[in-house]
XYZ file of C-alpha atoms in Angstrom:
257
model
C 0.000 0.000 0.000
C 1.473 3.353 -1.051
C 0.647 6.309 1.171
C 1.321 9.956 0.371
C 4.932 10.984 0.981
C 3.863 13.358 3.758
C 2.730 10.342 5.800
C 6.397 9.471 6.275
C 6.425 12.193 8.924
C 3.441 10.755 10.802
C 4.388 8.726 13.854
C 2.327 7.312 16.674
C 1.232 10.215 18.862
C 2.851 10.237 22.295
C 0.043 12.516 23.471
C -2.670 10.063 22.428
C -0.798 7.203 24.098
C -0.654 9.101 27.384
C -4.337 10.046 27.123
C -5.340 6.439 26.420
C -3.372 5.266 29.432
C -4.949 7.940 31.613
C -8.427 6.937 30.436
C -7.846 3.222 30.992
C -6.464 3.877 34.469
C -9.018 6.487 35.442
C -9.833 4.691 38.693
C -6.211 4.495 39.841
C -5.322 6.885 42.650
C -2.696 8.988 40.903
C -2.510 12.317 39.085
C -0.768 12.395 35.694
C 0.768 15.704 34.650
C 1.658 14.369 31.206
C -1.448 15.166 29.170
C -2.845 18.378 30.632
C -6.223 16.996 31.716
C -8.226 19.578 33.675
C -9.783 18.437 36.937
C -13.275 17.058 36.085
C -14.653 18.946 39.100
C -13.651 22.214 37.408
C -15.910 21.548 34.391
C -19.134 23.579 34.912
C -21.523 20.680 34.290
C -24.694 22.267 35.651
C -24.109 25.530 33.800
C -23.426 23.697 30.546
C -26.620 21.669 30.968
C -28.587 24.870 31.533
C -27.079 26.686 28.561
C -27.331 23.665 26.263
C -31.010 23.200 27.065
C -31.725 26.876 26.453
C -29.886 26.898 23.117
C -31.674 23.792 21.836
C -34.996 25.357 22.765
C -34.394 28.851 21.392
C -31.903 28.341 18.533
C -32.612 24.818 17.348
C -32.326 25.555 13.637
C -29.174 27.658 14.003
C -27.177 25.097 15.961
C -28.303 21.920 14.170
C -28.165 23.191 10.564
C -25.117 23.777 8.366
C -23.361 27.021 9.237
C -20.568 29.299 8.072
C -17.120 27.719 7.825
C -15.832 30.708 9.777
C -18.044 29.816 12.732
C -21.273 30.921 14.372
C -21.519 34.723 14.276
C -22.605 35.027 17.895
C -19.644 32.949 19.070
C -17.236 34.968 16.926
C -18.455 38.235 18.455
C -18.359 36.782 21.981
C -14.830 35.506 21.354
C -13.683 38.965 20.279
C -15.060 40.430 23.509
C -13.484 37.653 25.563
C -9.930 37.975 24.221
C -10.156 41.782 24.311
C -11.258 41.837 27.939
C -7.847 42.878 29.292
C -5.994 44.105 26.190
C -6.558 44.895 22.515
C -5.861 41.636 20.692
C -8.527 41.651 17.980
C -8.531 45.057 16.260
C -10.852 46.481 13.609
C -8.386 45.142 10.990
C -8.647 41.607 12.388
C -11.181 38.824 12.333
C -11.717 35.474 14.064
C -12.290 31.928 12.858
C -13.657 29.217 15.149
C -11.719 25.951 14.940
C -12.027 22.416 16.270
C -9.758 23.077 19.201
C -6.597 25.128 18.820
C -4.955 22.056 17.241
C -6.949 22.483 14.024
C -6.013 26.155 14.038
C -2.305 25.324 14.212
C -2.703 22.867 11.341
C -4.562 25.408 9.192
C -1.917 28.067 9.804
C 0.860 25.678 8.782
C -1.124 24.787 5.638
C -1.466 28.366 4.415
C 2.124 29.421 5.136
C 4.326 26.352 4.663
C 5.523 24.955 1.372
C 7.495 21.714 1.254
C 10.912 22.342 2.791
C 10.111 25.709 4.393
C 11.557 26.411 7.819
C 9.443 26.927 10.937
C 11.251 28.156 14.042
C 10.061 26.616 17.310
C 10.973 26.778 20.958
C 13.030 23.815 22.126
C 11.295 21.904 23.636
C 7.754 22.637 22.440
C 4.240 21.241 22.078
C 4.315 17.938 20.178
C 0.934 18.464 18.512
C 2.136 21.653 16.831
C 5.459 20.135 15.783
C 3.673 17.221 14.136
C 1.359 19.599 12.245
C 4.299 21.538 10.853
C 6.154 18.391 9.809
C 3.064 16.838 8.220
C 2.697 19.961 6.100
C 6.253 19.633 4.814
C 8.028 22.124 7.082
C 11.492 21.706 8.538
C 11.900 22.674 12.184
C 14.577 24.951 13.640
C 14.738 24.711 17.429
C 15.717 27.675 19.620
C 16.593 27.070 23.270
C 14.542 28.514 26.114
C 15.797 30.570 29.031
C 13.997 31.484 32.250
C 12.320 34.464 30.574
C 11.739 33.058 27.086
C 13.713 32.166 23.971
C 17.398 32.891 23.562
C 17.267 35.997 21.349
C 20.709 35.470 19.783
C 19.727 31.970 18.686
C 16.378 33.301 17.469
C 18.012 35.887 15.224
C 20.401 33.291 13.815
C 17.421 31.077 13.026
C 15.541 33.996 11.422
C 18.534 34.636 9.144
C 17.787 31.261 7.496
C 14.543 32.650 6.076
C 11.772 30.819 7.960
C 8.115 31.500 7.216
C 6.815 31.149 10.785
C 7.948 31.334 14.397
C 5.764 29.260 16.734
C 5.736 30.347 20.368
C 3.777 29.587 23.546
C 4.608 32.697 25.601
C 2.404 31.963 28.631
C 3.205 28.910 30.799
C 4.962 27.232 27.902
C 4.331 23.566 27.135
C 6.250 21.619 28.408
C 8.585 23.901 30.408
C 6.099 26.277 32.074
C 8.238 29.305 31.112
C 6.484 32.669 30.637
C 8.180 35.022 28.176
C 8.944 38.470 29.602
C 7.467 41.622 28.074
C 10.955 42.782 27.077
C 11.563 39.597 25.114
C 8.109 39.716 23.541
C 8.951 43.143 22.171
C 12.310 41.924 20.851
C 10.721 38.829 19.293
C 8.271 41.058 17.449
C 11.026 43.455 16.303
C 13.097 40.557 14.958
C 10.059 39.160 13.147
C 9.537 42.539 11.463
C 13.228 42.757 10.545
C 13.314 39.305 8.945
C 9.701 39.197 7.698
C 8.589 36.224 9.809
C 5.004 35.418 10.820
C 4.554 34.854 14.553
C 2.117 32.123 15.557
C 1.300 32.961 19.182
C -0.357 30.017 20.904
C -2.107 30.864 24.184
C -3.948 27.819 25.545
C -2.872 28.432 29.141
C -2.748 32.208 29.643
C -6.295 32.367 31.010
C -5.350 29.986 33.836
C -3.146 32.546 35.630
C -3.837 32.629 39.386
C -0.956 34.827 40.618
C 1.118 37.680 39.247
C 0.380 40.236 36.556
C -0.761 39.366 33.048
C 1.942 40.007 30.443
C 0.726 41.741 27.246
C 0.390 39.387 24.293
C 2.656 39.693 21.260
C -0.517 40.165 19.203
C -1.300 43.335 21.162
C 2.071 44.729 19.985
C 1.376 43.904 16.324
C 1.501 46.881 13.966
C 1.815 45.178 10.573
C -0.525 42.171 10.805
C 2.163 39.477 11.151
C 0.959 37.902 14.419
C -1.560 35.055 14.357
C -3.112 34.517 17.787
C -4.462 31.099 18.804
C -6.512 30.383 21.913
C -8.675 27.570 23.216
C -11.605 27.027 25.554
C -10.419 23.486 26.337
C -8.545 24.385 29.505
C -11.098 26.829 30.949
C -14.498 25.288 30.065
C -14.297 21.769 28.654
C -11.791 19.874 26.473
C -14.555 17.795 24.883
C -16.213 20.874 23.369
C -13.186 21.167 21.042
C -13.552 24.912 20.584
C -10.581 26.993 19.499
C -10.066 30.517 18.219
C -7.706 32.008 15.662
C -7.457 35.809 15.545
C -5.490 37.385 12.692
C -5.739 39.954 9.938
C -8.817 39.685 7.756
C -6.657 38.604 4.813
C -5.175 35.699 6.777
C -8.574 34.677 8.146
C -10.035 34.603 4.625
C -7.314 32.132 3.583
C -7.842 30.015 6.707
């Protein structure tokens, strides 16, 4: 059987293996930190039941019929308000697309920017799901080491000199290191991206989980020339099973997504 060449990059997912093990051993008295499962007690079951019942009663046709590929208009507008609650992330020049979790968003971004053999710069180490998406779409990865306050800027500039299309970063509570990138480094990352014409894919699945300290402005809030693509997810703050993600970017990028 002859598969497509791109399937040569597809390996068994370590994430899925860990999740399967966690599911099979759900009754065992231990807590696994490997897969990022939220505590089931934190999922707002009663509220979701209430809202779900109300939606099926009042908006039956809208939620059960085919809809826009961009996502339900009401959810798009609510998402804009949500991510703009503390800072200006989604401007009048931007738009939002709703995705099946942030994972689909990362895959779509790699599809529209990466040709076979293009470089994508990533933090080292980084989120396996994103790395697999880039590789499956033909990209080559350039790893940049992490320091206590974010990526090593000298290594980042050297990587940018090789002409990558995209830099993928998780600036808040990075997966798997937990590092949060400082505001100073976020500004320098953006300046280097402008200098070398690199798109920044800013993945923020964990930023809304902060319980201490001050929120650090997003790289997207610093964006002046529409080169930052912002990804977020509701998986960690409402329910993973809802598979609801958000991509915020310039209207031109969203139209291609």
